[in-house]
PDB file of C-alpha atoms in Angstrom:
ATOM      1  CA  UNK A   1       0.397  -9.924  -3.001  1.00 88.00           C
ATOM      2  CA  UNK A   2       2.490  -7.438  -5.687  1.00 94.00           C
ATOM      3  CA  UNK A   3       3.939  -4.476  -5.701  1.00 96.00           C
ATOM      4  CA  UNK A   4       4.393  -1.931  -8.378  1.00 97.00           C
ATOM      5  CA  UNK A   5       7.013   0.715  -9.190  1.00 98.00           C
ATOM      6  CA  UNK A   6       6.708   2.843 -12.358  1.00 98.00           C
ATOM      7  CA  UNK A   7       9.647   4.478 -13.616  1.00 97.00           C
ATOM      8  CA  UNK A   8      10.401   6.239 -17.435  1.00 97.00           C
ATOM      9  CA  UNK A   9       8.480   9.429 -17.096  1.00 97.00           C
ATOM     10  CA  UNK A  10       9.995  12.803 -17.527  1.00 97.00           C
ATOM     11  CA  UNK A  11       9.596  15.526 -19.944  1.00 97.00           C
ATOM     12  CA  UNK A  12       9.263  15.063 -23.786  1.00 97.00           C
ATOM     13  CA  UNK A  13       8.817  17.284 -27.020  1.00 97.00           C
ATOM     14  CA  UNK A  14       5.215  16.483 -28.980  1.00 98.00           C
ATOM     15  CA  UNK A  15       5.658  14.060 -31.193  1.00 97.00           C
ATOM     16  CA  UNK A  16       8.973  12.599 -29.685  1.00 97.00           C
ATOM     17  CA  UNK A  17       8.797   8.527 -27.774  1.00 98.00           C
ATOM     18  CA  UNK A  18       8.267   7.744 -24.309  1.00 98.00           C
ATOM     19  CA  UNK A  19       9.145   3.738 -22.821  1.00 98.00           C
ATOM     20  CA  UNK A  20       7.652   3.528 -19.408  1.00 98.00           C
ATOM     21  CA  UNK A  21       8.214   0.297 -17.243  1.00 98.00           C
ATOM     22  CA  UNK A  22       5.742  -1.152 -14.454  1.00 97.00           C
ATOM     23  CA  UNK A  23       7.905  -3.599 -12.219  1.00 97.00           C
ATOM     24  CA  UNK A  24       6.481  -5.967  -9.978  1.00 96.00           C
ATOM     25  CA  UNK A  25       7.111  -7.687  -6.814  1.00 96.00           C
ATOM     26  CA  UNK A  26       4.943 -10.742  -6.715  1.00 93.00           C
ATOM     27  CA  UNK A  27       4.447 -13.654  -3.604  1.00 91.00           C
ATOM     28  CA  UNK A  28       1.777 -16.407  -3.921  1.00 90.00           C
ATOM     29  CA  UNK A  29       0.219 -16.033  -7.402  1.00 90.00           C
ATOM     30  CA  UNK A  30       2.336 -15.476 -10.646  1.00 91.00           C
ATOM     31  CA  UNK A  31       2.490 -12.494 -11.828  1.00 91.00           C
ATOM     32  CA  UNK A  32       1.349 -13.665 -15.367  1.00 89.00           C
ATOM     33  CA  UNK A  33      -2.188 -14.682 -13.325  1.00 89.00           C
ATOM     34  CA  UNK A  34      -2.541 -10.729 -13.017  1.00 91.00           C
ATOM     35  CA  UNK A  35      -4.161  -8.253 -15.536  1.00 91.00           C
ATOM     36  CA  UNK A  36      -2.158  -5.316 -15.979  1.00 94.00           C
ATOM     37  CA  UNK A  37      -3.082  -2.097 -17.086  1.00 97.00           C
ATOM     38  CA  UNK A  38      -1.713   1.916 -17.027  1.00 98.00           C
ATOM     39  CA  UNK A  39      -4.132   4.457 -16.176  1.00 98.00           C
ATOM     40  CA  UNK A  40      -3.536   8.019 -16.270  1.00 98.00           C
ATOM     41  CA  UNK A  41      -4.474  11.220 -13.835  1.00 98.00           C
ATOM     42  CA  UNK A  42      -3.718  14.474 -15.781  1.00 97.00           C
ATOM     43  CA  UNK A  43      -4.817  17.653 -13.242  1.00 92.00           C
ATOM     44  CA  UNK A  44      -7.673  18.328 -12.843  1.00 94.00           C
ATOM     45  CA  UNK A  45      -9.070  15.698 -14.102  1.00 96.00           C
ATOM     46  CA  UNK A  46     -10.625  12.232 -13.158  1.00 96.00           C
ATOM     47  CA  UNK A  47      -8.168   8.891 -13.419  1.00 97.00           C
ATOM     48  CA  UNK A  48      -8.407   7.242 -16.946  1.00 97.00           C
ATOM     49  CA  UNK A  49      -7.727   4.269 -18.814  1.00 97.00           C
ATOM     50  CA  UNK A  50      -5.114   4.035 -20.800  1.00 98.00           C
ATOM     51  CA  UNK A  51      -4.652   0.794 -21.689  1.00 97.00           C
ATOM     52  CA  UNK A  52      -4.657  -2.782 -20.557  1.00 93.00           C
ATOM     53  CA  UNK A  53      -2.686  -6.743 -21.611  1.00 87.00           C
ATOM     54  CA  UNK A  54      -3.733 -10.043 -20.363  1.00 81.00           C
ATOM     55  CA  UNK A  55      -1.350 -13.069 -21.675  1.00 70.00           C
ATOM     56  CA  UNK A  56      -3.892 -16.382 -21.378  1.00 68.00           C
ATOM     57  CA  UNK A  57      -2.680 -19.783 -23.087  1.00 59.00           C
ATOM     58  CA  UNK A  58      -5.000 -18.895 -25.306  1.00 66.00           C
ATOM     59  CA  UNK A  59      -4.864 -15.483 -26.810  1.00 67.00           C
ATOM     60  CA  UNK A  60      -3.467 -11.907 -26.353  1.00 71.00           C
ATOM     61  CA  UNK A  61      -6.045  -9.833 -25.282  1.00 81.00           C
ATOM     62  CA  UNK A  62      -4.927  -5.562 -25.846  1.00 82.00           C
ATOM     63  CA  UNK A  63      -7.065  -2.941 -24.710  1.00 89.00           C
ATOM     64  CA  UNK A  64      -6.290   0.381 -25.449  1.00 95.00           C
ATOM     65  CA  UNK A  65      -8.530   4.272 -25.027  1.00 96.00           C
ATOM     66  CA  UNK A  66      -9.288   5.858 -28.195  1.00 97.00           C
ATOM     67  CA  UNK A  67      -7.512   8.895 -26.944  1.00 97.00           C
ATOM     68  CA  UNK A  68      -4.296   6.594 -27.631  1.00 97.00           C
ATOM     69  CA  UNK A  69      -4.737   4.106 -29.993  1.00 96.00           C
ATOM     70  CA  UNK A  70      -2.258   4.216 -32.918  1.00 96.00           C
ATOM     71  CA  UNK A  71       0.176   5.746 -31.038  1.00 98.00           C
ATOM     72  CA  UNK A  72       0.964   3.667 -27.599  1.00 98.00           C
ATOM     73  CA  UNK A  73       1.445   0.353 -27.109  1.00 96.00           C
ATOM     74  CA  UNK A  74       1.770  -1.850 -24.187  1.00 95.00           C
ATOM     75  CA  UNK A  75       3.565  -5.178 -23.797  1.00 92.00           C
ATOM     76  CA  UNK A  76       4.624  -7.350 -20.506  1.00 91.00           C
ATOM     77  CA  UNK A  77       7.532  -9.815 -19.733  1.00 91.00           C
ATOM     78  CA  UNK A  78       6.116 -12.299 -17.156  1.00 88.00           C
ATOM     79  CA  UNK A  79       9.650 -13.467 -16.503  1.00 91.00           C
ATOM     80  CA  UNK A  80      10.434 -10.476 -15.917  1.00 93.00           C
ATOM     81  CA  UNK A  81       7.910  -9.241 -14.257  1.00 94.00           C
ATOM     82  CA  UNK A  82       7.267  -6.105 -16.241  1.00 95.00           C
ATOM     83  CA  UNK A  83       5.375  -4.435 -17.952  1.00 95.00           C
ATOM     84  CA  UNK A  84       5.732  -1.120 -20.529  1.00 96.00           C
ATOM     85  CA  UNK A  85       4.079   1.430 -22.226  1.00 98.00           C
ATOM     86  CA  UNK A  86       4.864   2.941 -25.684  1.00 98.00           C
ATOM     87  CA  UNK A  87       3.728   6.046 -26.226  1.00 98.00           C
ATOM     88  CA  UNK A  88       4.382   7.440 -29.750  1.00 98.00           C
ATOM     89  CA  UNK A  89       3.424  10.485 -31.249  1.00 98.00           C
ATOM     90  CA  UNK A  90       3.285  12.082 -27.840  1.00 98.00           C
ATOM     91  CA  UNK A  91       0.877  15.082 -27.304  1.00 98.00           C
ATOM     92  CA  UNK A  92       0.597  18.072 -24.917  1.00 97.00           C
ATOM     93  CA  UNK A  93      -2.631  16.077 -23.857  1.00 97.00           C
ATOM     94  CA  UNK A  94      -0.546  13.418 -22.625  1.00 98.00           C
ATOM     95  CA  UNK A  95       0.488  15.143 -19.527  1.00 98.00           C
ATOM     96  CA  UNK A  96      -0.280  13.751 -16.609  1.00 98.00           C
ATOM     97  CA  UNK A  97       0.552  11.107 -14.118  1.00 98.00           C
ATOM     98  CA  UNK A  98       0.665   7.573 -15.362  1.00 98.00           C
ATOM     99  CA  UNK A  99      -0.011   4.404 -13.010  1.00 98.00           C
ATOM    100  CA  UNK A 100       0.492   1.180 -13.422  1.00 98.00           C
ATOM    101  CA  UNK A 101      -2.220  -1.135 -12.010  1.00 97.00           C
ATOM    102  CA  UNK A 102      -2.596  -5.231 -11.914  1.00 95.00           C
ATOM    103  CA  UNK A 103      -5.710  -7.383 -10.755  1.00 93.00           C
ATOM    104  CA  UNK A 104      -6.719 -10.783 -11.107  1.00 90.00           C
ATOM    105  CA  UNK A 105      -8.982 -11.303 -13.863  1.00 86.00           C
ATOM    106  CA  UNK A 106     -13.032 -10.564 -12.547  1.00 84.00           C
ATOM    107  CA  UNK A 107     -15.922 -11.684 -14.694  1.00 83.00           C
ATOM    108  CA  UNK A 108     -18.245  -8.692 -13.688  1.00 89.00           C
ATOM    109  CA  UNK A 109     -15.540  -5.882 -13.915  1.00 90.00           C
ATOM    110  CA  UNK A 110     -14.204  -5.047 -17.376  1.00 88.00           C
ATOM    111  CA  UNK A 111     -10.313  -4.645 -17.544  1.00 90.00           C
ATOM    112  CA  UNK A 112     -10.645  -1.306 -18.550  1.00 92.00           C
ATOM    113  CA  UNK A 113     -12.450  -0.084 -15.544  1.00 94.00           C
ATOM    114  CA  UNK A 114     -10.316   0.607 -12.381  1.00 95.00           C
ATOM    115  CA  UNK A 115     -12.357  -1.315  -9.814  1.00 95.00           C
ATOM    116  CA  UNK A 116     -10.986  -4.248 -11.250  1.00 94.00           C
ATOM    117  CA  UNK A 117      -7.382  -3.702 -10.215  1.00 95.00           C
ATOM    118  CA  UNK A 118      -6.495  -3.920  -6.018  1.00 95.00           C
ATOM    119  CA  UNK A 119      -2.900  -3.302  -7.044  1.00 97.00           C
ATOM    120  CA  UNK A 120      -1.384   0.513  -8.125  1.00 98.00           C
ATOM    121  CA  UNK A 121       2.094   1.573  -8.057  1.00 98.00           C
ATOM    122  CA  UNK A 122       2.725   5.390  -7.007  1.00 98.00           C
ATOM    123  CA  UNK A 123       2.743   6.777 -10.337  1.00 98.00           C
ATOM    124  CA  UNK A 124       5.114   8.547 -12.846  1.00 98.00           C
ATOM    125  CA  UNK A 125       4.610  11.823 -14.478  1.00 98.00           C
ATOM    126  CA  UNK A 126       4.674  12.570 -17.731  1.00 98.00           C
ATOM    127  CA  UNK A 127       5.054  16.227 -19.072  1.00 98.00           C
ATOM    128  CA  UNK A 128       4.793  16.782 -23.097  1.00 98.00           C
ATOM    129  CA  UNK A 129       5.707  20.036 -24.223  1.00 97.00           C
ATOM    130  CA  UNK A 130       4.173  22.254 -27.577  1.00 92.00           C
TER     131      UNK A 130
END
């Protein structure tokens, strides 16, 4: 079982830096057992992916959407139990509101699609201004 709680949204100028932070309340498994991901929901408009971590023994793996890439970047604490999104180089398309999700690993769902995350926190909005 985990809970999430976003928090760091607000407003922001284009082009200025946004931190936000997914924290989690985990019982039974770790949290580092959990993918963890932020989708977004600007209005209007379907829920997207925004990007997505896994820490393994093995390797990093990073996932991010096009829309983003070169300009956010996610990164998780385990002992911690957070997680955190980057986002540079912020855009008026940016708005909207930004959830956190986590979900045990499934070999038949890719990371990047929300059916493979059970777990969402209630969101945080994000408003860039022109």
């Amino acid at each position: 079982q985990i809970q999430l709680q976003e928090s760091g949204g607000g407003l922001a100028h284009a082009g200025n830096t946004l931190t936000l932070s997914c924290t989690a309340s985990v019982s039974g498994v770790p949290f580092s057992s959990y993918n963890v991901a932020w989708f977004r929901q600007a209005p209007g408009r379907d829920r997207e992916f925004v990007a997505f971590i896994n820490l393994s023994p093995d390797e990093i793996k990073y996932d991010y959407a096009d829309s983003v890439k070169g300009r956010f970047t996610m990164s998780r604490d385990d002992i911690e139990k957070t997680a955190y999104l980057t986002m540079n180089i912020l855009k008026p398309d940016d708005t909207a509101t930004y959830y956190c999700a986590a979900g045990l690993p499934r070999r038949t769902i890719p990371p990047t699609d929300e059916r493979s995350y059970e777990y969402w926190g209630p969101g945080t909005r994000v408003t860039v201004s022109s």
